[in-house]
Coordinates of C-alpha atoms in Angstrom, one line a residue:
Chain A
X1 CA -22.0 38.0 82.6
X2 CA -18.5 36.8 81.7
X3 CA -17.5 37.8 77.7
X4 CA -16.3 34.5 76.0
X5 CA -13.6 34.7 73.6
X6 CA -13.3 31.5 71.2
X7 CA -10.5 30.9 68.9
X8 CA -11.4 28.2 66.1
X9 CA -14.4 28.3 64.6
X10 CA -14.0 24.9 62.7
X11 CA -17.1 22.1 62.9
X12 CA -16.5 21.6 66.6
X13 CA -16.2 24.9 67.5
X14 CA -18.9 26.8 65.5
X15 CA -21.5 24.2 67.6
X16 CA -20.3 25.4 70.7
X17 CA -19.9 29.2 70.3
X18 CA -23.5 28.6 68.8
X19 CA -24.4 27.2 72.2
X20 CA -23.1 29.9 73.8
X21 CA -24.7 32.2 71.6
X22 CA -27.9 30.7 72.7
X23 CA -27.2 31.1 76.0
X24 CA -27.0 34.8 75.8
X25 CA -23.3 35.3 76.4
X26 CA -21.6 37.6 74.4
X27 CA -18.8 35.8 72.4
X28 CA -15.8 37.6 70.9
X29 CA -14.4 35.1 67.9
X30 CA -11.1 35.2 65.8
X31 CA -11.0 32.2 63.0
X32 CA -7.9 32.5 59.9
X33 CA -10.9 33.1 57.4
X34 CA -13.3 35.6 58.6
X35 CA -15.6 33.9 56.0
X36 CA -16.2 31.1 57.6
X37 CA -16.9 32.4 60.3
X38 CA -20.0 34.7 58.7
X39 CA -22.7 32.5 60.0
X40 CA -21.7 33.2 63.5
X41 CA -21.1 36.5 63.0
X42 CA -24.7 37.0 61.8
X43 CA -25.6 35.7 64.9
X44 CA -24.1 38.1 67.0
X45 CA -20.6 37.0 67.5
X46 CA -18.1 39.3 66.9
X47 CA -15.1 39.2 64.9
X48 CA -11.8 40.2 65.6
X49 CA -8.2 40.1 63.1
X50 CA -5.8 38.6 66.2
X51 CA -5.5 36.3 68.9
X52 CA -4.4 39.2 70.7
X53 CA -7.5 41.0 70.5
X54 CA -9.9 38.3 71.6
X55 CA -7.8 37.9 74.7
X56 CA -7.4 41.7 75.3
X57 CA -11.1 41.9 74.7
X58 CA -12.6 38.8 76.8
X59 CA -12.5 37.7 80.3
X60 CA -12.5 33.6 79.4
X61 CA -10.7 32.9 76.2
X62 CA -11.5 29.5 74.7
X63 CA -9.2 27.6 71.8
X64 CA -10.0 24.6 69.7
X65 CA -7.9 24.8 66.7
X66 CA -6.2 21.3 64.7
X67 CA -3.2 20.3 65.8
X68 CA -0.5 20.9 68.9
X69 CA 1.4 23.3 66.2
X70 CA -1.8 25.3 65.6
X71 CA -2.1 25.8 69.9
X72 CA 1.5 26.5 69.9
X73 CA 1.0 29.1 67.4
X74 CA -2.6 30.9 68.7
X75 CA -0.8 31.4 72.0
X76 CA 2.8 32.2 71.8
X77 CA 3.1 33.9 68.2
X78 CA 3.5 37.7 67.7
X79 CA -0.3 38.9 68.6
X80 CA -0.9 35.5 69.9
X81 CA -2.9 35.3 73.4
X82 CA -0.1 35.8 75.5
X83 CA 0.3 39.0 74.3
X84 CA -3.3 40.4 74.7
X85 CA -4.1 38.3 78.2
X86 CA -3.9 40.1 82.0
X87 CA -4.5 39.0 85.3
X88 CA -7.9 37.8 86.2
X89 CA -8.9 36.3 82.6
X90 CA -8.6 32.5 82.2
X91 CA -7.8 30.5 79.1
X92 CA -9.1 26.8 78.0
X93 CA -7.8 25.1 75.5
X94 CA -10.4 22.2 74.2
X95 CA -8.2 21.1 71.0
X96 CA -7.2 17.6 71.5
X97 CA -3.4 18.3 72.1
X98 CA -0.3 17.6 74.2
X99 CA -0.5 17.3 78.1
X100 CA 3.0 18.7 77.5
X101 CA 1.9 21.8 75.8
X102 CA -0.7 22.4 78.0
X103 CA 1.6 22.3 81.1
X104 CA 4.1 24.7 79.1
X105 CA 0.9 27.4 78.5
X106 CA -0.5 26.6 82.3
X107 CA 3.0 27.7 83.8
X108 CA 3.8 30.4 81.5
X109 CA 0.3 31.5 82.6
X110 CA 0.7 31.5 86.0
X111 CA 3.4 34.3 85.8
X112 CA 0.7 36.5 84.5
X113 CA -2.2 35.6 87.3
X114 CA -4.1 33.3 84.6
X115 CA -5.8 30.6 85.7
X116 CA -5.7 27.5 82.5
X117 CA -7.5 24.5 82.2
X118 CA -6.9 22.0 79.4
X119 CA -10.5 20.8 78.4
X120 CA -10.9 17.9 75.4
X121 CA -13.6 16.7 74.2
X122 CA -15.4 13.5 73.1
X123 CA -18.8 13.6 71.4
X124 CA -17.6 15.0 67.8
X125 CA -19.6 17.1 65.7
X126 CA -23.2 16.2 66.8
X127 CA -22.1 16.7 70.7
X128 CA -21.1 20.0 70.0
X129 CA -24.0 20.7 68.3
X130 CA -26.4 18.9 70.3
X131 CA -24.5 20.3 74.0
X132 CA -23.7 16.8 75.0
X133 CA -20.0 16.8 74.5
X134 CA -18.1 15.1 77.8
X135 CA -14.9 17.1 78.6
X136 CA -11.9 16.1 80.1
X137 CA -10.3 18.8 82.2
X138 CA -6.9 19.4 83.5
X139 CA -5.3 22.3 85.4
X140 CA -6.7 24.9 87.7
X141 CA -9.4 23.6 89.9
X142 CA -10.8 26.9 91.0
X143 CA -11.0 28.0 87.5
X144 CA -12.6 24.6 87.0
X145 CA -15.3 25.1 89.5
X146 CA -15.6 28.9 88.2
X147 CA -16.5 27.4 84.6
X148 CA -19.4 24.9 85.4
X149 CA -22.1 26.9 84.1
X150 CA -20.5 27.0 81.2
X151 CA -19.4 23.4 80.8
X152 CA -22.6 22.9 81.6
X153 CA -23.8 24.3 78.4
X154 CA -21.4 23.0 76.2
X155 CA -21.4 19.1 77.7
X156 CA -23.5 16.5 79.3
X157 CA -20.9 15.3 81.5
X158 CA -17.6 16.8 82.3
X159 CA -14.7 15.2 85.3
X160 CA -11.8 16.7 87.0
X161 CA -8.8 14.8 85.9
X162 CA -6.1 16.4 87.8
X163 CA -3.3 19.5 87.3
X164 CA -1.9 20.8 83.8
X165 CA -2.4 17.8 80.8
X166 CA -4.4 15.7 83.0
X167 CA -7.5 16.6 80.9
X168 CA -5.5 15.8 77.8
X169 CA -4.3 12.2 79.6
X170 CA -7.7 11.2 79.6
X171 CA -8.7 12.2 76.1
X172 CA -6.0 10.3 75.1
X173 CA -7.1 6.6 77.0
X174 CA -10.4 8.0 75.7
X175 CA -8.3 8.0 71.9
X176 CA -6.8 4.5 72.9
X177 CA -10.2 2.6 73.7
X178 CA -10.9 4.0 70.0
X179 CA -7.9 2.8 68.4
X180 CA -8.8 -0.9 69.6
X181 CA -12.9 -0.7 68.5
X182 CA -11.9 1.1 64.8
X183 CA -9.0 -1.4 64.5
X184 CA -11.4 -4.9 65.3
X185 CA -14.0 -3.5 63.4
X186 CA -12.2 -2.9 60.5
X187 CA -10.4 -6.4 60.3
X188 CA -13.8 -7.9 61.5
X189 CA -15.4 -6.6 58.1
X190 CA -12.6 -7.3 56.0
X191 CA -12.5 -10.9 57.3
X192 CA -15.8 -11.0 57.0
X193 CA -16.1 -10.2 53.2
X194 CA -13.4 -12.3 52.6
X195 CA -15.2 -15.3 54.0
X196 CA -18.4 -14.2 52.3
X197 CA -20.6 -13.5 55.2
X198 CA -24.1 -11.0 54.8
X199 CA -21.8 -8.3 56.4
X200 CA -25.7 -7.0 57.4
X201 CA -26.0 -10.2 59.5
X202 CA -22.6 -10.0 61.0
X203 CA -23.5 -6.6 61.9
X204 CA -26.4 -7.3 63.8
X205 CA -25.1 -10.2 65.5
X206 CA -21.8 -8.5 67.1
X207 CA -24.0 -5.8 67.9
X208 CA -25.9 -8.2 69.9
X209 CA -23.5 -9.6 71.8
X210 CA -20.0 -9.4 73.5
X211 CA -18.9 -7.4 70.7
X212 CA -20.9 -4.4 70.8
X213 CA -19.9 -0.8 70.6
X214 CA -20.0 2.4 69.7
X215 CA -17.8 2.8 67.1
X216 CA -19.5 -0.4 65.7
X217 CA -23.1 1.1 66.0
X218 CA -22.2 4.1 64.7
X219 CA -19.2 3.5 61.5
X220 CA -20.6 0.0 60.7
X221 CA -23.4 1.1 59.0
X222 CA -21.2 4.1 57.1
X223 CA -19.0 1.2 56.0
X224 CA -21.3 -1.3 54.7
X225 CA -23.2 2.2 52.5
X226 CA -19.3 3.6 51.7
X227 CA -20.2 6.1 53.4
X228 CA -16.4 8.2 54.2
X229 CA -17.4 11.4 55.3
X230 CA -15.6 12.4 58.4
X231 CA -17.5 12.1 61.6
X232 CA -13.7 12.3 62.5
X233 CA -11.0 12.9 60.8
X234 CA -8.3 10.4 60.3
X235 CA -5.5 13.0 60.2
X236 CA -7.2 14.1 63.6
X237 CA -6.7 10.4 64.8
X238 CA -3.7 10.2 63.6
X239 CA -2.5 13.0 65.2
X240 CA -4.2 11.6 68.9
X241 CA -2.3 8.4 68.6
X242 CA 1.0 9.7 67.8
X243 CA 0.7 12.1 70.8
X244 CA -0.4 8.9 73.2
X245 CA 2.5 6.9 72.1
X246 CA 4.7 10.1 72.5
X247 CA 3.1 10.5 75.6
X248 CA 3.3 6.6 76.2
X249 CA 7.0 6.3 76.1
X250 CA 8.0 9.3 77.9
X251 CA 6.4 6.9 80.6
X252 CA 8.6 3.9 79.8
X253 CA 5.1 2.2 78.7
X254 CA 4.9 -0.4 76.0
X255 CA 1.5 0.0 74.0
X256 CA 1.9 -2.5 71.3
X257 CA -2.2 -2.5 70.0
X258 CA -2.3 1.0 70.3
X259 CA 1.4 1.2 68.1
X260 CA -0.6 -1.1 65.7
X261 CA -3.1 1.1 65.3
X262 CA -1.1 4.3 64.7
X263 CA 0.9 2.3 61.8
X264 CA -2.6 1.5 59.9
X265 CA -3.5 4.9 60.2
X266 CA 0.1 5.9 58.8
X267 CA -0.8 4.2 55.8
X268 CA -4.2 5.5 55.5
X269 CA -3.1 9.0 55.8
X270 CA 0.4 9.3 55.0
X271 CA 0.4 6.6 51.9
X272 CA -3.1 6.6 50.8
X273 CA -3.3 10.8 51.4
X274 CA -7.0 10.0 52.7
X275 CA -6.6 12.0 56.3
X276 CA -9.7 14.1 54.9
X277 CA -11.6 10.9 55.2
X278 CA -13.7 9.6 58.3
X279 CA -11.4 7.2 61.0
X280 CA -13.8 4.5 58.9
X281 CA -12.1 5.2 56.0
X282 CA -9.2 3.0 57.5
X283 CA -11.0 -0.4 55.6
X284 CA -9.7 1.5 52.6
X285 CA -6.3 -0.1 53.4
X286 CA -7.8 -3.7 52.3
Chain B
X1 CA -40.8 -34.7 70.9
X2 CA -38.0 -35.4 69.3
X3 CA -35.0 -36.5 72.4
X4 CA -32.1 -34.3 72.4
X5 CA -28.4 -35.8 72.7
X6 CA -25.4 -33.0 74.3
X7 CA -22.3 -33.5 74.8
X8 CA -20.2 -31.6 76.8
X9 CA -21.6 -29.8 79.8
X10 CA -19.1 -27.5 81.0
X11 CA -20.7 -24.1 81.9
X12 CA -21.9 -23.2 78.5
X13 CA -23.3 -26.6 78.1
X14 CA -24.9 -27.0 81.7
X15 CA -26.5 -23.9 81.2
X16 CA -28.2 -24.8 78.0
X17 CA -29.0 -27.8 78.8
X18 CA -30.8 -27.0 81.3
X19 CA -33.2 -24.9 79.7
X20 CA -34.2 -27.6 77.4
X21 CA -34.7 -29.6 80.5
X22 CA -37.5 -26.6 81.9
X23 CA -38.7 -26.9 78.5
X24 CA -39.5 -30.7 78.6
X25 CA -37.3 -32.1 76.3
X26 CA -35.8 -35.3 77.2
X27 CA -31.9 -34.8 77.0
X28 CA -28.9 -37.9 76.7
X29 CA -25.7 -36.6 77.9
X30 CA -22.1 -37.4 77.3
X31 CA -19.5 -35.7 79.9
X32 CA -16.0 -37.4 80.3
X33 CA -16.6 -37.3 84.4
X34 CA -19.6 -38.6 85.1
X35 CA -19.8 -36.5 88.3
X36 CA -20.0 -33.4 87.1
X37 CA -23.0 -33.8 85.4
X38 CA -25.1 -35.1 88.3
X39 CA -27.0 -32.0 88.9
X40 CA -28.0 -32.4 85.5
X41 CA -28.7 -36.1 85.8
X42 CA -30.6 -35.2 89.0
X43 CA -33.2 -32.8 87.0
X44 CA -33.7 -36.1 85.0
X45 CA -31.0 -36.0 82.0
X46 CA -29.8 -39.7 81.0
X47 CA -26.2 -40.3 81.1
X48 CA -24.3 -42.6 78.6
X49 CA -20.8 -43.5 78.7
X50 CA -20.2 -42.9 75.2
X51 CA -20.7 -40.2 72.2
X52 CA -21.4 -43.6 70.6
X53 CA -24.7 -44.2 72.8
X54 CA -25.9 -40.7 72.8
X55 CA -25.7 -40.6 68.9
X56 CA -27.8 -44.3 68.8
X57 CA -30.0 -42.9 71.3
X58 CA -30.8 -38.9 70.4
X59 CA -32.4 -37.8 67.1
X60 CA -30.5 -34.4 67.6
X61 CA -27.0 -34.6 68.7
X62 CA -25.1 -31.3 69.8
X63 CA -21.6 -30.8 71.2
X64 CA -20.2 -27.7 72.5
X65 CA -16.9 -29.0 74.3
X66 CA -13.5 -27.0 74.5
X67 CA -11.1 -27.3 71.3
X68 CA -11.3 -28.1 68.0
X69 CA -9.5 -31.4 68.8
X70 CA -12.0 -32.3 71.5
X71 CA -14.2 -32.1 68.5
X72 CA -12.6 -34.1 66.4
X73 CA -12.0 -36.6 69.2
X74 CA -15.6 -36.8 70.3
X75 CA -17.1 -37.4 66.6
X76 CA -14.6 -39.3 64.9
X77 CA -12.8 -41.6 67.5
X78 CA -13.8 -45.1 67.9
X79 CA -17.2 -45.1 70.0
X80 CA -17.8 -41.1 68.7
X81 CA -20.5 -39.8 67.3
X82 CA -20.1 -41.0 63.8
X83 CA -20.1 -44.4 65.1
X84 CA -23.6 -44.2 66.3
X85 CA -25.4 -41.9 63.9
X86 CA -28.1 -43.3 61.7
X87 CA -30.2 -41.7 58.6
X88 CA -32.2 -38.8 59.4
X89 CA -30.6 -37.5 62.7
X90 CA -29.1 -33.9 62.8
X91 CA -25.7 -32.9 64.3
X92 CA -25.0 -29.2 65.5
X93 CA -21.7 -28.1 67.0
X94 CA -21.5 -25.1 69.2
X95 CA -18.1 -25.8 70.2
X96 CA -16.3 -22.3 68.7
X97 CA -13.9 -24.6 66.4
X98 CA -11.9 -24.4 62.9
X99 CA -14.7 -24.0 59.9
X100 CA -12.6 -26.3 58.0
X101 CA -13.5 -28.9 60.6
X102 CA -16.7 -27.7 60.2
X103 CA -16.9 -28.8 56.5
X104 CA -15.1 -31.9 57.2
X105 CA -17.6 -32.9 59.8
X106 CA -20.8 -31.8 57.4
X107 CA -19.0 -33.6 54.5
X108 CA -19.0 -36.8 56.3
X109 CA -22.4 -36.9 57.6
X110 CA -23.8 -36.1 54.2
X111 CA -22.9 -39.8 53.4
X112 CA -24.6 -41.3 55.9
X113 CA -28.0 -38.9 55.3
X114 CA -27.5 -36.6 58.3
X115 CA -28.1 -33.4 58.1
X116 CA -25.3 -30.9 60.0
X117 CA -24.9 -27.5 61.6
X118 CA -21.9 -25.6 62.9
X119 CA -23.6 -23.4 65.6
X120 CA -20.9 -21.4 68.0
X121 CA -22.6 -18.8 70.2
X122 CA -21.8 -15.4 72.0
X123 CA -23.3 -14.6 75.1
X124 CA -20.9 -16.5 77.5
X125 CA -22.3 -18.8 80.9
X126 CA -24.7 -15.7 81.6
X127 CA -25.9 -16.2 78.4
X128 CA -26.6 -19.9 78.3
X129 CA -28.0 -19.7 81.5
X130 CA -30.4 -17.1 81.0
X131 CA -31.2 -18.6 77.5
X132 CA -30.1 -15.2 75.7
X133 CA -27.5 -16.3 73.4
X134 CA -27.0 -15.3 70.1
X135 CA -26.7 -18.1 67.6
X136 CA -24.4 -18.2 64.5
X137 CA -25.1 -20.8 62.3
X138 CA -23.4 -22.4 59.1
X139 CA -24.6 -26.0 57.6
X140 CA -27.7 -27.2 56.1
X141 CA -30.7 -24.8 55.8
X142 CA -33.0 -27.2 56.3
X143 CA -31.9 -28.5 59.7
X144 CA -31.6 -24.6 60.6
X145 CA -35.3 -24.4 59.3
X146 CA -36.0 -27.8 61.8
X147 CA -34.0 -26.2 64.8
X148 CA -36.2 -22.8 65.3
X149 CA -38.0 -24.3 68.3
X150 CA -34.9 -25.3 70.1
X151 CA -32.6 -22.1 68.9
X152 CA -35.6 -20.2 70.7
X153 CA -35.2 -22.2 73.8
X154 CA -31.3 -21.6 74.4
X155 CA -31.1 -17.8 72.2
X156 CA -32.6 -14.7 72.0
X157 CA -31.4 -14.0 68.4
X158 CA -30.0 -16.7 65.6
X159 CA -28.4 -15.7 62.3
X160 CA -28.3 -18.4 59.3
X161 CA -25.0 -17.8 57.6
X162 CA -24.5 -19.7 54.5
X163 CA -22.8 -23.4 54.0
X164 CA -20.9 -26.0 56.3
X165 CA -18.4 -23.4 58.3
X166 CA -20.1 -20.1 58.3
X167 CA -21.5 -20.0 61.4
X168 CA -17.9 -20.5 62.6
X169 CA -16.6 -17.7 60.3
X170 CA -19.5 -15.4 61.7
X171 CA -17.6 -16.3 65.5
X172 CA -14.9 -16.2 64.2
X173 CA -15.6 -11.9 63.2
X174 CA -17.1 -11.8 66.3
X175 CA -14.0 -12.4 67.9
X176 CA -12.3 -10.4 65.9
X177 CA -14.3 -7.2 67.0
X178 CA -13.5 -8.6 70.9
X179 CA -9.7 -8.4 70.4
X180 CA -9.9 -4.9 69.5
X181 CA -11.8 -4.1 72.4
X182 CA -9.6 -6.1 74.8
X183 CA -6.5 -4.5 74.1
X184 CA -8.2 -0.9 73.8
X185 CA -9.4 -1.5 77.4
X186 CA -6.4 -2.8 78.4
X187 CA -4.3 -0.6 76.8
X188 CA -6.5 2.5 78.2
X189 CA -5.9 1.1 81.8
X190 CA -2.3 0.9 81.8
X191 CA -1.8 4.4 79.9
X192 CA -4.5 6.4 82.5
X193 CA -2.9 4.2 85.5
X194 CA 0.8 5.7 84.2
X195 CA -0.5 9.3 83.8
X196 CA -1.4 9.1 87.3
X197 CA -6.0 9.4 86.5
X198 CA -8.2 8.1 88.6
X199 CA -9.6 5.1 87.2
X200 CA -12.9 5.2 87.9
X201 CA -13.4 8.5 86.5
X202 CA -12.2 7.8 83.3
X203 CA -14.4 4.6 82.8
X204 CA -16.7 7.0 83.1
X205 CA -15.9 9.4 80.7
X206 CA -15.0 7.1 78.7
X207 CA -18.4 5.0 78.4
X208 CA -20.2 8.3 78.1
X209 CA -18.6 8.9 74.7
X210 CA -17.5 7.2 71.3
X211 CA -15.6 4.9 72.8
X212 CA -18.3 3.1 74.8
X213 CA -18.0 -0.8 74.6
X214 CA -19.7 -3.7 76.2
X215 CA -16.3 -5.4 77.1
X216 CA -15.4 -1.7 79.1
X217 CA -18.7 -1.9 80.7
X218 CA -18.6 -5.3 82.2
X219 CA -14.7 -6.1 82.1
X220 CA -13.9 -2.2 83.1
X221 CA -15.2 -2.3 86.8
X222 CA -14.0 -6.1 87.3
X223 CA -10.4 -4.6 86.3
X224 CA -10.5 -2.1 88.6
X225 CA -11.3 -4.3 91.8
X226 CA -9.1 -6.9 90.6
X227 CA -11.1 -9.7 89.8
X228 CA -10.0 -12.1 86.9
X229 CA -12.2 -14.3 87.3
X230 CA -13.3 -15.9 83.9
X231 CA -16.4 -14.8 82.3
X232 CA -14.6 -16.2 79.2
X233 CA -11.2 -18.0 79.7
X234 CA -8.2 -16.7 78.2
X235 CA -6.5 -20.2 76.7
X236 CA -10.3 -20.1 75.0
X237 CA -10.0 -16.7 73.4
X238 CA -6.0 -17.1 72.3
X239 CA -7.6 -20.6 70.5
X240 CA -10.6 -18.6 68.9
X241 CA -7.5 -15.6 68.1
X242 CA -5.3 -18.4 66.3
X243 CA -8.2 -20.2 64.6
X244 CA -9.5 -16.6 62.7
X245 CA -5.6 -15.7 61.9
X246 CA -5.2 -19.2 60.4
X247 CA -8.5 -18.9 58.6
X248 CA -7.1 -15.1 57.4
X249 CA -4.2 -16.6 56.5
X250 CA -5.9 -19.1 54.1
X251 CA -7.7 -16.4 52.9
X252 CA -4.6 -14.7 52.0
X253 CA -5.7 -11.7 55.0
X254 CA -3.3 -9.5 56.9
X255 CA -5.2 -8.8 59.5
X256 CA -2.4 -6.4 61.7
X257 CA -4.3 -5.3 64.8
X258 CA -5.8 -8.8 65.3
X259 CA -2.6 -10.5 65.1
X260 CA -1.0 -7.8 68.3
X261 CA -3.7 -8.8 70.1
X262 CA -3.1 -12.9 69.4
X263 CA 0.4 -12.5 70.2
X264 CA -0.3 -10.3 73.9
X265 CA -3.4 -13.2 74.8
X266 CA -0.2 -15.4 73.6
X267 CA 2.1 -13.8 76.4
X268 CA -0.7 -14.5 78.2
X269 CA -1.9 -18.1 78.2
X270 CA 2.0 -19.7 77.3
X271 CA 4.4 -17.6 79.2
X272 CA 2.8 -16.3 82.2
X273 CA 0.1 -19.3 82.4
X274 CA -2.9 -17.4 82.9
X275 CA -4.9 -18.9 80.6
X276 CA -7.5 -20.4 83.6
X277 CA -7.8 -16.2 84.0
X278 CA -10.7 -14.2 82.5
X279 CA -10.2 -12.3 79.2
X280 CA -9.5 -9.1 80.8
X281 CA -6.3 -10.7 83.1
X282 CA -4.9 -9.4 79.7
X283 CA -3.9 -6.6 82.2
X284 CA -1.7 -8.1 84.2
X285 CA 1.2 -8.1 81.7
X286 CA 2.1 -4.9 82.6

């Protein structure tokens, strides 16, 4: 049986290396706070102080860490992966990131017989948890085919997108689809309100028709209890829509609701400092 | 049995008249070309050549025609409805119209001792036809009360909302919630389409996660084989779009995202003409 390294053992992560755990595969972990990661480690994962050492020690090494910066950093630093990895292994990075950054680790990766896949998710914490995340994948098809079992475990449903980013693409039309259901149901409440509507009614009836959605079905009852907490968080979001619209105009392409969205999020996070909060959190701006 | 009086029968109308028909209710109709109600006057509905007769004739008088000034033509204008209307009749309009025509009309039939109900639906033609529409309704509760039996005929659900207007305000959300979903969908296209995806594949992945929607569902796979046919006209949604952001506006509202998506349906309907196009056509500006 392959060894699995995993690096990032935040909410996302610690449900999938628990998966894997379950499974029976033996899973070699590096997190910043070894702490945090206790609970796994009690478990049977086992720790290690550098990026290097999880790649030296494991044949597929797994990332899911915060932001593009945070990738950039796990593989290229001084005892980053790069410097632990040799031909054979294969490296997947699942953090929601750029398709440009994944093409830059996919070709240095080559050069060293590594095959790389770029593999977002959707399904947030309880998908990880529950093994019914859907992942979006991007680079080496064999290494693609190679991982199924494993994918398997993690997700309900996973596609092949296309070479290096293409996983990352999707995720982001995936984070675009978002941007327009958190964006009408937001103003849909606050106009609501404002009009002094049962907002429990108005609920119920857009979820009954034309209207419906996840994002409705699942924040709209949050919002209506203040409930904040972050199924998602907004600085997360944030950080997905500023890489689409990057992504967006290297492609000449216009995205005007999708811009919208990224400026109300601006506020929420960069003005109101609530990026801890849920993507809900963005009726906070009214 | 009390003898039903509709005006308009467009799609939406045809279709729920119709089911009052199956249901045994005698219905007067109004259309402005005779001819295009004759399969309704065929299953035994009684055309009149006024809103005038209708209202004399019918002890409940509905309208559901296209724009707010269609509405105010067909009640106020000599030989409309007010011009027929005697004590104890109810009115209901399901046109999706201004809630500040709304009060004007309930205003004015309080002084004559008729009772009024604004009554806009979601469901669209498959909807009315199939009798599953979901009813929101503003006006007098009593009439709303009196209407069960009949609201069970054409809907599968019906919300009561509060006073003269908010069963327009409650479309009005609904709407809302529709423009964010639009333009993510749209919006998703175009950006997947650019990064070279396959389509198909990521209206899949995407439904499978948090950004499932019930405009990507059945506006998704019509996109993709190009058919813009309406299921819900374009010019009709831009009019719903500026009727809530004049509302908001009243209600001293900025509500961003909505107003992108008003000024894309905009692009739309006056510059490129489309407005005979379905809702999703919102595609073809790019």
């Amino acid at each position: 049986m392959q060894k699995i390294g995993f690096i990032g053992t935040g909410v996302m992560g610690s449900g999938i290396i628990n998966n894997l755990l379950n499974a029976n595969y033996n899973v070699d972990i590096y997190t910043r706070t070894k702490s945090k990661a206790e609970p796994l480690i009690a478990k049977g994962a086992k720790w290690f102080a550098d990026p290097k050492d999880v790649a030296e020690s494991a044949d597929i090494i797994f990332t899911m860490v915060g932001f593009p910066q945070d990738v950039e950093d796990v593989y290229f630093k001084d005892n980053g992966i790069f410097s632990g990895l040799g031909k054979g292994k294969i490296i997947v990075d699942m953090t929601t990131s750029t398709p440009t950054l994944a093409k830059k680790i996919g070709e240095k990766a080559e050069k060293v017989g590594v095959e790389t896949l770029d593999a977002p998710v959707s399904g947030g914490d309880v998908g990880a948890r529950e093994g019914n995340l859907t992942i979006m994948v991007g680079g080496s098809k064999k290494a693609y085919q190679e991982l199924q079992p494993i994918f398997k475990i993690i997700g309900k449903t996973n596609h092949y997108f296309g070479t290096y980013g293409a996983g990352q693409h999707a995720k982001m039309a995936n984070q675009i689809m978002i941007a327009g259901t958190m964006t009408g149901l937001t103003e849909m409440f606050v106009y609501a309100k404002a009009a002094g509507l049962d907002l429990q009614s108005v609920l119920e009836t857009v979820e009954g028709g034309g209207g419906d959605n996840w994002s409705l079905e699942n924040y709209g009852p949050r919002i209506l209890k203040g409930d904040f907490k972050p199924g998602f968080y907004s600085k997360h979001f944030l950080k997905d829509l500023r890489v689409a619209l990057d992504e967006s105009e290297k492609m000449h392409l216009n995205l005007p609701a999708t811009a919208q969205a990224k400026k109300l999020y601006e506020k929420l996070v960069d003005e109101k400092d609530l990026g801890n909060d849920g993507t809900q959190a963005l009726i906070k701006l009214w």
